[in-house]
GROMACS .gro file of C-alpha atoms in nm:
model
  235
    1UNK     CA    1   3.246  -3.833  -1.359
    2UNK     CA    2   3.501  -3.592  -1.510
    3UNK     CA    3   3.495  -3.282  -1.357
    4UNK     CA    4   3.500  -3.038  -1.683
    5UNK     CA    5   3.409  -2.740  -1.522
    6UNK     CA    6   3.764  -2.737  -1.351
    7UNK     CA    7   3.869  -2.871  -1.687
    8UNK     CA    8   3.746  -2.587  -1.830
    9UNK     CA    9   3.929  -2.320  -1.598
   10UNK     CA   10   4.300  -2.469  -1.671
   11UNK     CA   11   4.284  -2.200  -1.945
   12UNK     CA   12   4.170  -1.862  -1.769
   13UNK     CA   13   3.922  -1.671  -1.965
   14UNK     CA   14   4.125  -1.356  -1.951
   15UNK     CA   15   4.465  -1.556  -2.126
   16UNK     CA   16   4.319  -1.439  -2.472
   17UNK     CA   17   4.054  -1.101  -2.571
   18UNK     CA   18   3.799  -1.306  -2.737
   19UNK     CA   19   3.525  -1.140  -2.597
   20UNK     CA   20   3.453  -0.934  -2.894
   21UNK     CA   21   3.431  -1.311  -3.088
   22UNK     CA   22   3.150  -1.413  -2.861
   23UNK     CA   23   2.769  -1.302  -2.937
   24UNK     CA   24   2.591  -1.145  -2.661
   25UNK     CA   25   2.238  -1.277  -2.511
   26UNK     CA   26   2.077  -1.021  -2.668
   27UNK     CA   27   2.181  -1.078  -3.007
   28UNK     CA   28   2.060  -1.431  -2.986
   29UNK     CA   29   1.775  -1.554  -3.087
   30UNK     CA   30   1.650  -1.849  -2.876
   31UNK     CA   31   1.377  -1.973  -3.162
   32UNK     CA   32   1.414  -2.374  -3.054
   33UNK     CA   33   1.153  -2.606  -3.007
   34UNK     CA   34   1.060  -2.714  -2.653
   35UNK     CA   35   1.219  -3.056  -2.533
   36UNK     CA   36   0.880  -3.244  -2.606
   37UNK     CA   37   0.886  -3.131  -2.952
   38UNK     CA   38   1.287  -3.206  -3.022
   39UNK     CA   39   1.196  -3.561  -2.862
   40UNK     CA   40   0.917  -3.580  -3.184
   41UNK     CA   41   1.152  -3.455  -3.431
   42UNK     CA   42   1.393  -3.718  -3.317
   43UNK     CA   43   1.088  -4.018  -3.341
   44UNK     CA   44   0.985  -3.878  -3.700
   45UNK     CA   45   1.386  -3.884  -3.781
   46UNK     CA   46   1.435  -4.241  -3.630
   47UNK     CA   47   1.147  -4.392  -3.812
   48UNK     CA   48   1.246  -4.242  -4.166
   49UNK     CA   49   1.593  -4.306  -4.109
   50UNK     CA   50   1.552  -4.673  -4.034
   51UNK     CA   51   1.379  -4.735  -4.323
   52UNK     CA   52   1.609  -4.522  -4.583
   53UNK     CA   53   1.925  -4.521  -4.412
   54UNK     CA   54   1.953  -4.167  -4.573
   55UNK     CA   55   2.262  -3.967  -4.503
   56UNK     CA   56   2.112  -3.679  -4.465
   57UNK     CA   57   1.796  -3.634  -4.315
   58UNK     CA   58   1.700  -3.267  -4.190
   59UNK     CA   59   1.616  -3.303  -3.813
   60UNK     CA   60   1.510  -2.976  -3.624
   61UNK     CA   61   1.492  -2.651  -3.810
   62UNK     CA   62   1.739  -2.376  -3.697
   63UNK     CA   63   1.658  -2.026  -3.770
   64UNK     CA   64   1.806  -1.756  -3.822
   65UNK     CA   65   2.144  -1.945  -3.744
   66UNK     CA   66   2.416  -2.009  -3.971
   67UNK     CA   67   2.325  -2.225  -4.293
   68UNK     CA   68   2.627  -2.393  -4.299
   69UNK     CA   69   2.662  -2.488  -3.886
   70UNK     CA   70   2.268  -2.602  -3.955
   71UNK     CA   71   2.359  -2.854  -4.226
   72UNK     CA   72   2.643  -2.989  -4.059
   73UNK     CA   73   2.427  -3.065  -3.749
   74UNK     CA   74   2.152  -3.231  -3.984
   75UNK     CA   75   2.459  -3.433  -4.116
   76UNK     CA   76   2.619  -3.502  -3.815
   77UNK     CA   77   2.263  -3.622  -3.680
   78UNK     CA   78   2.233  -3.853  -4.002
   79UNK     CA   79   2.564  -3.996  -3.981
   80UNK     CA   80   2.579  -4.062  -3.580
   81UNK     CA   81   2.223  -4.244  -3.621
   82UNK     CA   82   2.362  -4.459  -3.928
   83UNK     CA   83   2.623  -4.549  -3.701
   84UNK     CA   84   2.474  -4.605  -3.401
   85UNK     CA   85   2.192  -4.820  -3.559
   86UNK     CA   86   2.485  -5.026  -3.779
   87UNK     CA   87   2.665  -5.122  -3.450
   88UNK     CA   88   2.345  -5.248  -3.282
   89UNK     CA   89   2.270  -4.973  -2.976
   90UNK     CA   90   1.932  -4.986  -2.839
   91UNK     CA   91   1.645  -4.725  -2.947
   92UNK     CA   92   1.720  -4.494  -2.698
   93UNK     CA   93   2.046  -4.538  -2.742
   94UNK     CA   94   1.985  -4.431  -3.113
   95UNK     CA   95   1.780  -4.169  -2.994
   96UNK     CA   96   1.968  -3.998  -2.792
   97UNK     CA   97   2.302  -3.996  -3.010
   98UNK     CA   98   2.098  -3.843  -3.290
   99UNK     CA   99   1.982  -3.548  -3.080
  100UNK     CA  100   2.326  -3.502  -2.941
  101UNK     CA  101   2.428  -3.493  -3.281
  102UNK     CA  102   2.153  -3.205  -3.368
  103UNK     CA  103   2.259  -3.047  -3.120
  104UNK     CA  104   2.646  -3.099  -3.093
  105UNK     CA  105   2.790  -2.750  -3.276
  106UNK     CA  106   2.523  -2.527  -3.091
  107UNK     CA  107   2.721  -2.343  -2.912
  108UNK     CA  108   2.848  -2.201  -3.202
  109UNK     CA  109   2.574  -1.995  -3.215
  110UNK     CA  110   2.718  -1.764  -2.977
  111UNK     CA  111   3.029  -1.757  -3.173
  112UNK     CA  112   3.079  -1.468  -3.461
  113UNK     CA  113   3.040  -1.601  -3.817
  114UNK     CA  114   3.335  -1.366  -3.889
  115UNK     CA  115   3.482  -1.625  -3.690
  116UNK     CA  116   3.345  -1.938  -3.828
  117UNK     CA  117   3.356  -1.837  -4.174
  118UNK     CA  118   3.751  -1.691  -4.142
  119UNK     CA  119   3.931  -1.850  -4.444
  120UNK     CA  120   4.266  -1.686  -4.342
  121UNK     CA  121   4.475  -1.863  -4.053
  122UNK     CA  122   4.270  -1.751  -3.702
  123UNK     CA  123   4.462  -1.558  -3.415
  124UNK     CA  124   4.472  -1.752  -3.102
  125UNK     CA  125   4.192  -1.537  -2.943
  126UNK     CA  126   3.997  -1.687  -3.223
  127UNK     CA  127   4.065  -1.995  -3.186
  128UNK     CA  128   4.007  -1.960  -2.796
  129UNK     CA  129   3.694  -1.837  -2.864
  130UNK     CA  130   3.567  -2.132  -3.148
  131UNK     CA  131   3.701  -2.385  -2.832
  132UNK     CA  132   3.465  -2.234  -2.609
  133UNK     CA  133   3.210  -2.393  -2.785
  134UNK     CA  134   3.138  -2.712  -2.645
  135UNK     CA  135   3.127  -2.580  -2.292
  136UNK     CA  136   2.855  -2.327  -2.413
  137UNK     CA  137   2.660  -2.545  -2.611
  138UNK     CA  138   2.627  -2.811  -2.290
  139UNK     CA  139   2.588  -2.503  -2.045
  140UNK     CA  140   2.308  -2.320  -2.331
  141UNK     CA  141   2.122  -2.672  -2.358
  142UNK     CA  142   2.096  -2.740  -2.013
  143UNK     CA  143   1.945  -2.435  -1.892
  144UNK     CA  144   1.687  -2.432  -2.161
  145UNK     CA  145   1.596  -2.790  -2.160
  146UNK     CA  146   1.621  -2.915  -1.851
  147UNK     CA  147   1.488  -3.313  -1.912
  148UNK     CA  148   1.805  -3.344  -2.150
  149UNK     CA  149   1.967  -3.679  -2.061
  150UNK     CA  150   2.330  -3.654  -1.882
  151UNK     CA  151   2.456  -3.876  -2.185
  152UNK     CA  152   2.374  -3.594  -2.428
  153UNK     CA  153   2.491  -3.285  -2.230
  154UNK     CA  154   2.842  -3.477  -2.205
  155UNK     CA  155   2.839  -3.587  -2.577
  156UNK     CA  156   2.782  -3.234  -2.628
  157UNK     CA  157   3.057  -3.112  -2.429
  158UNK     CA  158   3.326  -3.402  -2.530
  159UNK     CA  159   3.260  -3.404  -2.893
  160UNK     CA  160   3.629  -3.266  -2.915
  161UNK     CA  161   3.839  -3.431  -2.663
  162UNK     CA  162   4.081  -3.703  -2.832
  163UNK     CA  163   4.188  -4.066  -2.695
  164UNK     CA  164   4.542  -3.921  -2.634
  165UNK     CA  165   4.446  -3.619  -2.440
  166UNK     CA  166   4.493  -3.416  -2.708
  167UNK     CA  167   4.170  -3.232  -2.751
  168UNK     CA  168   3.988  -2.909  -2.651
  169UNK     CA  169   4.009  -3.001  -2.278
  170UNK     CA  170   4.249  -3.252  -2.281
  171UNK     CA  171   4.029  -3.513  -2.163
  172UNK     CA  172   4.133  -3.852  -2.214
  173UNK     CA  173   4.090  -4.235  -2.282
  174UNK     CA  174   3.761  -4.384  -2.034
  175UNK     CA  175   3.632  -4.038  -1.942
  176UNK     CA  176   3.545  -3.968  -2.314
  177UNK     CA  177   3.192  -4.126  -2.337
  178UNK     CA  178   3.066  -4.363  -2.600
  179UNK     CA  179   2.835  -4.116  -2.719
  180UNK     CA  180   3.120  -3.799  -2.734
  181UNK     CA  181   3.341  -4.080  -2.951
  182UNK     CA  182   3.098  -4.183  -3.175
  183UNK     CA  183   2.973  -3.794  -3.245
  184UNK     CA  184   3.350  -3.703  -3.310
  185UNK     CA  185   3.376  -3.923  -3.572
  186UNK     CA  186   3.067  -3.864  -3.754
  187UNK     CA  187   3.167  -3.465  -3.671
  188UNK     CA  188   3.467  -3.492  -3.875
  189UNK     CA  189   3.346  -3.704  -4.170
  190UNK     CA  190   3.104  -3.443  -4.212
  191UNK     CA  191   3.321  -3.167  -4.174
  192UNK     CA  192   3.554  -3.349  -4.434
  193UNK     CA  193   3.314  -3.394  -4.683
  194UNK     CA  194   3.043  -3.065  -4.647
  195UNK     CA  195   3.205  -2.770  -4.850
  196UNK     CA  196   3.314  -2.467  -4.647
  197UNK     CA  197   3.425  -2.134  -4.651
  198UNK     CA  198   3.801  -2.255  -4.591
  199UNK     CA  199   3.772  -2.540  -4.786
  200UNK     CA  200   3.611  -2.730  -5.078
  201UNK     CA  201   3.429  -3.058  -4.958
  202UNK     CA  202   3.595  -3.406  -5.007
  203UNK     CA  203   3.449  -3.727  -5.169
  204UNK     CA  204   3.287  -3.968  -4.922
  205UNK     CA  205   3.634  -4.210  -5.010
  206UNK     CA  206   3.823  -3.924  -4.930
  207UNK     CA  207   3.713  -3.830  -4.647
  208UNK     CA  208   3.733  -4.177  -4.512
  209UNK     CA  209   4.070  -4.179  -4.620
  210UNK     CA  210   4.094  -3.872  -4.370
  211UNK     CA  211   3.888  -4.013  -4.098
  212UNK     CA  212   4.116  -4.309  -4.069
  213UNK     CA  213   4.426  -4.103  -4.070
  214UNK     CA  214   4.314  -3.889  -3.800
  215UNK     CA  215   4.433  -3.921  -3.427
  216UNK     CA  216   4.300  -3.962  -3.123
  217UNK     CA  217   3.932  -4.073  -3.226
  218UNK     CA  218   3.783  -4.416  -3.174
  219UNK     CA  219   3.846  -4.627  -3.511
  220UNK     CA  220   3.586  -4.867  -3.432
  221UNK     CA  221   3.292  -4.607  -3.517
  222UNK     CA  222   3.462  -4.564  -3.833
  223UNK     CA  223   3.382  -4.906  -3.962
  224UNK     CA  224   3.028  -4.851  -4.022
  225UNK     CA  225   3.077  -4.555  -4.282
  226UNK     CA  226   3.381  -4.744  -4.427
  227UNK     CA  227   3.168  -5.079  -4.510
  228UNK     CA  228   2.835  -4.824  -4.663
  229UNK     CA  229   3.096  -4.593  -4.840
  230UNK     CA  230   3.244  -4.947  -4.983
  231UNK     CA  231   2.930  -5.115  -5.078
  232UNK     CA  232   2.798  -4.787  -5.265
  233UNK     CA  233   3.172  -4.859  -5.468
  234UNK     CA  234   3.076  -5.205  -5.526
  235UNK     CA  235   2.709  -5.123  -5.671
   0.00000   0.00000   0.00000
């Protein structure tokens, strides 16, 4: 296994001042459901989702976080169960990828939405602070639900590494898990295509036109939303 918590130290937290970007424990609001009750929301979600195939499904409700991070996680958990199912995993396959993608972005939560929201270019503490993310999420998740399967706290924490080495912890090739590729893709087709402070959201055929452009991900999770994008052009 990768060892990401020395991955995570290349940078030293004191290279950038992004402390004041980070929210502190007391200004968050831990308002999730216990483990047993995610793993329901996730059987409800399977069930409907296998029999509408619907993009975009709400999952687990988030409150008071950030409207916009909550939709993208409902999408991203929509998107990563379409294609998970579409390329044949098992059920608990499925079910696990859809609650890592509910619960991909969360450690955005501890992230400023003067931050997230920033529609100017963002100074590097910024952008220190938004990479920080993935490391809290997995770290945030763990602690506060402890039965969460090793494939999901490492889909969680990869969801931004690239095949090149290119990503947020430049993490590469075979230690990127299945899961962590397969979130990243439905991550940035929803990110593509959901409108945003910064930007206006793309058509589904655009954003697959983005998707397949983009480098470093694993184009064979791509196919899935390419051949459901193209059969809702043919109907």
């Amino acid at each position: 296994m990768h060892d990401f918590s020395q991955a995570c130290r290349v940078k030293k937290l004191a290279t950038y001042n992004f402390n004041k970007y980070l929210i502190t424990p007391d200004e968050f609001v831990e308002d999730f459901y216990p483990h047993d009750e995610i793993m329901k929301q996730v059987d409800e979600l399977f069930t409907s989702q296998r029999d509408q195939m619907d993009f975009i499904i709400p999952l687990l409700h988030y409150e008071p976080i950030h409207t916009t991070l909550a939709t993208h996680m409902y999408n991203v958990a929509s998107v990563a169960f379409f294609i998970a199912e579409q390329m044949g995993y098992s059920e608990k396959q499925i079910k696990e990828i859809t609650l890592a993608g509910a619960l991909h972005d969360i450690g955005k939560k501890f992230i400023s939405t003067d931050v997230l929201d920033k529609t100017s270019k963002l100074s590097p503490a910024e952008i220190y602070a938004i990479h920080t993310h993935p490391k809290l999420g997995e770290f945030f998740v763990k602690e506060h639900y402890p039965k969460m399967s090793d494939d999901v706290l490492q889909a969680i924490l990869m969801h931004h590494e690239k095949l090149d080495g290119n990503g947020y912890y430049q993490v590469k090739n075979e230690n990127i898990t299945s899961y962590a590729r397969l979130i990243s893709v439905a991550d940035i087709f929803c990110a593509i295509t959901e409108t945003r402070t910064y930007h206006a959201a793309h058509s589904f055929e655009e954003g697959l036109s983005i998707l397949t452009n983009e480098q470093g991900i694993d184009t064979q999770y791509i196919a899935p939303i390419k051949d459901q994008i193209n059969l809702s052009i043919a109907i």
